[in-house]
XYZ file of C-alpha atoms in Angstrom:
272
model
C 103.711 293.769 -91.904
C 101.491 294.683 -95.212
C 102.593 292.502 -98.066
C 101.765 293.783 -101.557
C 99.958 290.251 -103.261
C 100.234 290.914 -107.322
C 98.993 287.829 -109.186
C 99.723 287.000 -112.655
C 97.634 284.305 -114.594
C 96.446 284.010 -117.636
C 94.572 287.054 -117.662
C 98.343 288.111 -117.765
C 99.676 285.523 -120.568
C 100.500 283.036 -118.441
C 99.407 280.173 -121.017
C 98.201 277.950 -117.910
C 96.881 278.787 -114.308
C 99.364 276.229 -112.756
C 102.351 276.903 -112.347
C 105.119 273.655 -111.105
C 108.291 275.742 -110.191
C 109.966 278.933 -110.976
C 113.735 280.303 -110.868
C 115.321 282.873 -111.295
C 118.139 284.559 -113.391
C 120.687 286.690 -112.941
C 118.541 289.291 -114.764
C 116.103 289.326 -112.036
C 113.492 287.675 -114.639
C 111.159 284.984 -113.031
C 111.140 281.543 -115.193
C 107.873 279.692 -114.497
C 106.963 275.942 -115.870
C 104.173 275.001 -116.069
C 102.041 272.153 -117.492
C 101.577 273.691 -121.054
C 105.358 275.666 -121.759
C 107.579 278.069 -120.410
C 107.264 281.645 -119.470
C 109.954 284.478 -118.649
C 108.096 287.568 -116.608
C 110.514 290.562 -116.392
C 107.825 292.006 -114.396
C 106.062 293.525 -116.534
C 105.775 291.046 -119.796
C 105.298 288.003 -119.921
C 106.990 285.641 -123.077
C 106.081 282.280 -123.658
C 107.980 279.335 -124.775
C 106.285 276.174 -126.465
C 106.318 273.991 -129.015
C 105.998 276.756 -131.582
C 109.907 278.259 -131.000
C 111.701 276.320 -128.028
C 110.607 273.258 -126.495
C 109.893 269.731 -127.503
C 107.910 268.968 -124.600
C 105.245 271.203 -123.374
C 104.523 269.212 -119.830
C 106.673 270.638 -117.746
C 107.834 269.803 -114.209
C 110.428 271.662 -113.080
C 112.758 274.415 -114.043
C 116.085 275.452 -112.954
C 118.979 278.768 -114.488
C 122.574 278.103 -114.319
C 124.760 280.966 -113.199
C 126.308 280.690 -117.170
C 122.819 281.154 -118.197
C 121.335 278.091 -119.260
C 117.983 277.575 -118.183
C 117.564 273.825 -117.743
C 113.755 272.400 -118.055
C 112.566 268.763 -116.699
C 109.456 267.825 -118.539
C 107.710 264.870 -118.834
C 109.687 263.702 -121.282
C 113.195 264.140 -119.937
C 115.511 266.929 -120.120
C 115.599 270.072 -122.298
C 117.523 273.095 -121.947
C 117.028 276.836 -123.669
C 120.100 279.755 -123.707
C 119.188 282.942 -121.568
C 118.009 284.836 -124.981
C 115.244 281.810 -125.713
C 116.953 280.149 -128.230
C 117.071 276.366 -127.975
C 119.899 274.931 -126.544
C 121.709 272.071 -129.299
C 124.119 269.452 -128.481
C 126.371 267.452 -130.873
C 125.073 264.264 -128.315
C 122.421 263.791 -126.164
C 122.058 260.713 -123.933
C 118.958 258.558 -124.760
C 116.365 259.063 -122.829
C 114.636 256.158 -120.911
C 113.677 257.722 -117.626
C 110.435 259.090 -117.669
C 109.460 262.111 -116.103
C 112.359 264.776 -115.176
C 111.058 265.849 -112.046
C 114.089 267.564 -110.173
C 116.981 269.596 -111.321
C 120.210 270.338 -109.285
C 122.943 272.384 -110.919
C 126.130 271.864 -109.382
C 128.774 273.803 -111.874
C 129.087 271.944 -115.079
C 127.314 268.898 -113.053
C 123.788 268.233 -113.852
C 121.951 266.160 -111.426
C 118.408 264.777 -112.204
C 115.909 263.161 -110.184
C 113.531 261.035 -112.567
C 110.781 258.734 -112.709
C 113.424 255.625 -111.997
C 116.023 257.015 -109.958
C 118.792 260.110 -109.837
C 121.723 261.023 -112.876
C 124.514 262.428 -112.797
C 124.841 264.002 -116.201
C 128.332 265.900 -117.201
C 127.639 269.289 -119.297
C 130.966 269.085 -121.822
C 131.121 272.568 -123.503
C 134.291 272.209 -125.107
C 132.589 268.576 -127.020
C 129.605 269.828 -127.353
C 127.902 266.966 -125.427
C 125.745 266.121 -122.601
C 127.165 262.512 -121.005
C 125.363 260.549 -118.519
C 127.875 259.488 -116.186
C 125.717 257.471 -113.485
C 122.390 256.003 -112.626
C 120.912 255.792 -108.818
C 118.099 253.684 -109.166
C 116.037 255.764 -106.066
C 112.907 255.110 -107.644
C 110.881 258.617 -108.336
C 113.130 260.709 -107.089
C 110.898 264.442 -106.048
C 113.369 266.670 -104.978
C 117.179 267.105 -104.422
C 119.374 269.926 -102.699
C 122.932 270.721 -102.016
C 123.181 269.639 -98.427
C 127.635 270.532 -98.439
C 130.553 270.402 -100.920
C 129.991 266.615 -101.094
C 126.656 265.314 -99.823
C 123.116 265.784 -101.283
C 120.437 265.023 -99.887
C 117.772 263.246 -101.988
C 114.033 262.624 -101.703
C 113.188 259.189 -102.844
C 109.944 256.967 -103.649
C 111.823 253.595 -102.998
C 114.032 254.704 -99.984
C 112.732 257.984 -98.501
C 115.051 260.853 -97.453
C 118.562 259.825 -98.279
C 122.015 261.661 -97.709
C 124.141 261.041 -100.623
C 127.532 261.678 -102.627
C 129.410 259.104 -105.112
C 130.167 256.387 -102.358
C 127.431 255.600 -100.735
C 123.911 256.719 -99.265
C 122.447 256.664 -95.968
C 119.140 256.869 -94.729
C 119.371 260.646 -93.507
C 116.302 261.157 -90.609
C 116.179 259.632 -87.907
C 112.449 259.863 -87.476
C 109.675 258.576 -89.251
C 108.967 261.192 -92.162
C 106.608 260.542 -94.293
C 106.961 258.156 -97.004
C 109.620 259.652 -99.590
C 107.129 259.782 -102.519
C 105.386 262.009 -99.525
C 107.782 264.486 -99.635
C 107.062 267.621 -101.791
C 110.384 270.231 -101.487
C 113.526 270.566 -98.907
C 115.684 273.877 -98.710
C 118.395 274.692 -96.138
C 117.910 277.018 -93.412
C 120.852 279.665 -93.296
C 121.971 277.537 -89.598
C 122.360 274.326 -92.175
C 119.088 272.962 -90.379
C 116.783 271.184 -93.483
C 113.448 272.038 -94.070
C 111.157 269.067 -95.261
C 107.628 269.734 -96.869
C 105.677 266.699 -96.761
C 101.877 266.210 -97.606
C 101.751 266.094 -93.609
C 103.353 269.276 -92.731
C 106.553 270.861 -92.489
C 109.503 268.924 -90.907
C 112.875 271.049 -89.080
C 115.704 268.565 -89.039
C 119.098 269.223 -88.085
C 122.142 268.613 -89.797
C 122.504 264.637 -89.015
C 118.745 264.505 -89.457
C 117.347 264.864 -85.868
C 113.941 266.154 -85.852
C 113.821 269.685 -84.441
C 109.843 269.867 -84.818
C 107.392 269.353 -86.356
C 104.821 272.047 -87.866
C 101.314 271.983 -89.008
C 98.110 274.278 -89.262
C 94.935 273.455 -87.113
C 92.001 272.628 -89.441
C 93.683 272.986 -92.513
C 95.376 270.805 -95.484
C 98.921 270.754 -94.370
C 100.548 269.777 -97.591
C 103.341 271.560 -97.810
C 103.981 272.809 -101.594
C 107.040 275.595 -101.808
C 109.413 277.061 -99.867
C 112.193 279.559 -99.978
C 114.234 280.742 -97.210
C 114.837 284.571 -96.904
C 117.547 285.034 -94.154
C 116.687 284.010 -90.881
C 112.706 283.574 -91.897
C 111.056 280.862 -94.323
C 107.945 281.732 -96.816
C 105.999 278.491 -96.806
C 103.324 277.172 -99.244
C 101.108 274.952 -96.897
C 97.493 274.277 -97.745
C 95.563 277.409 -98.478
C 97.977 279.352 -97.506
C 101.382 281.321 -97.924
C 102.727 281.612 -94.382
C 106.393 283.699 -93.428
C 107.797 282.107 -90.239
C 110.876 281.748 -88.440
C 112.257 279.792 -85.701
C 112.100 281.267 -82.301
C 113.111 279.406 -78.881
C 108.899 278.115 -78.595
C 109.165 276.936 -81.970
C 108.194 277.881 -85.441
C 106.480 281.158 -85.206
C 104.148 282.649 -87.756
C 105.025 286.197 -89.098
C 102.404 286.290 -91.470
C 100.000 283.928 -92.973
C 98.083 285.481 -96.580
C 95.111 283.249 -97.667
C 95.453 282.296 -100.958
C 92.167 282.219 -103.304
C 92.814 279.371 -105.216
C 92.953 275.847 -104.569
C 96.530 275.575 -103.243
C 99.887 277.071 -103.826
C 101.109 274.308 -106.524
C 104.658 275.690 -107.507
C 107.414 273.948 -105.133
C 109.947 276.316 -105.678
C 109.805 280.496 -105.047
C-alpha cells in the first residue's frame, strides 16, 4: 500500500507545531488544538482561533464537534465552546470553574462529560435556558481519557483508580490485568467487534469486552508510547513512538499493514 503523507505545520499557519487532538465536523473540516489556539483546515486553509476573536484560553488540550455543531474545547483552564461558523459560544450561566485542566471531552447528546484535573462531570447542555449545569462530580483524580463503551457504561481512564467501567451507579475496576498505571494511559477507542484498545506509555493493550487481555503489542527497539488512535473498519492507525503504524488483528495477533516513520519527535495528537 502507498500512503500519500501531506504535513501541515506552521509553514502552513498552523500557529504551533504541536498539535493535542483533532475532530472532525460534519463539513469534513479537521479541528486541531493545540497549545497556543484553535485551527479549522478545510484542506486547503487553514483559520485560526485565539485570544484575538474566540477563545479565552489559548492552552488547549483537547477538542471535540457535536453532531448540532458545537465544537467543544478543554483547555487548561476549563471548558469553552465555539458555534460551527467561529463565533463564540455564550451562555446565560456557566458553572464555576474549579477543576483545573479540561483534559477529555465526551459528547453524549445534550450530555457533556469531562474528564479534569480532579475527577469526571457530568455537565447538562440546556438550550431552551440557555445554561450549562453541572450535574455531578466523580472525584477519579486526573481523569486522561473517556469513551462510550454501550448505551450505559463508559469507560474511564483515571490517575487515582486506573481503567474504570462506569455509568451513574457505580464503577468497577474494568481490566483484569495489570495495565499500566491509569495516569499511564494515553487514549482508548473501540474496535468495530466491541474489543477496547488501550494506549499506554508501554504499548498498546487489546482487551475484550469484560476487560480480559487479548494481547499485548509493542515495537522492538523503539519508544512504545502509544499517542493516537483511530479505528478504520476492521484495521487500527496507531501513533506509537516514532511511528504511525495501520494494523489489524489476525488469528497470530496484531499484524502490521504498514508502519510510516514519522520525522519528528513523536506523534503528540491522541485523537485522528
Amino acid at each position: 500500500m502507498l500512503l500519500k503523507v501531506t504535513t501541515i505545520n506552521s509553514d502552513n499557519g498552523l500557529p504551533n507545531e504541536q498539535v493535542h487532538a483533532i475532530d472532525q465536523d460534519n463539513f469534513g473540516r479537521l479541528w486541531l488544538a493545540s497549545p497556543t489556539g484553535l485551527s479549522r483546515y478545510n484542506g486547503s486553509l487553514i483559520k485560526i482561533f485565539d485570544q484575538t476573536n474566540a477563545m479565552e484560553c489559548i492552552g488547549l488540550r483537547t477538542v471535540r464537534v457535536s453532531p448540532d455543531g458545537i465544537v467543544w474545547i478543554g483547555t487548561d483552564r476549563g471548558i469553552e465552546a465555539i458555534n460551527i461558523d467561529g463565533t463564540k459560544k455564550k451562555w446565560k450561566n456557566f458553572p464555576e470553574w474549579s477543576f483545573g485542566i479540561a483534559e477529555s471531552i465526551l459528547i453524549a447528546g445534550t450530555t457533556i462529560w469531562a474528564g479534569t484535573s480532579f475527577g469526571l462531570l457530568k455537565i447538562n447542555d440546556d438550550t431552551d435556558k440557555n445554561e450549562l449545569q453541572l450535574l455531578l462530580k466523580e472525584d477519579f483524580g486526573l481523569v486522561r481519557c473517556i469513551i462510550q463503551k454501550d448505551e450505559t457504561n463508559l469507560l474511564v481512564a483515571s490517575a487515582k483508580y486506573g481503567l474504570l467501567e462506569y455509568n451513574e451507579t457505580g464503577w468497577r475496576h474494568f481490566n483484569t490485568i495489570d495495565l499500566p498505571r491509569g495516569d499511564s494511559i494515553t487514549c482508548m477507542a473501540l474496535t468495530n467487534n466491541h474489543n477496547v484498545l488501550v494506549g499506554t506509555t508501554k504499548g498498546l493493550f487489546l482487551l475484550d469486552n469484560s476487560g480480559k487481555l487479548i494481547e499485548h503489542f509493542t515495537l522492538p527497539n523503539d519508544n512504545n508510547k502509544v499517542t493516537a488512535l483511530s479505528v478504520s473498519g476492521n484495521e487500527w492507525w496507531v501513533g506509537i513512538g516514532h511511528s504511525l503504524l495501520l494494523v489489524t488483528k489476525k488469528d497470530k495477533g496484531i499484524q502490521v499493514i504498514e508502519k510510516i516513520n514519522i520525522a519528528f519527535d513523536s506523534i503528540e495528537n491522541r485523537t485522528v
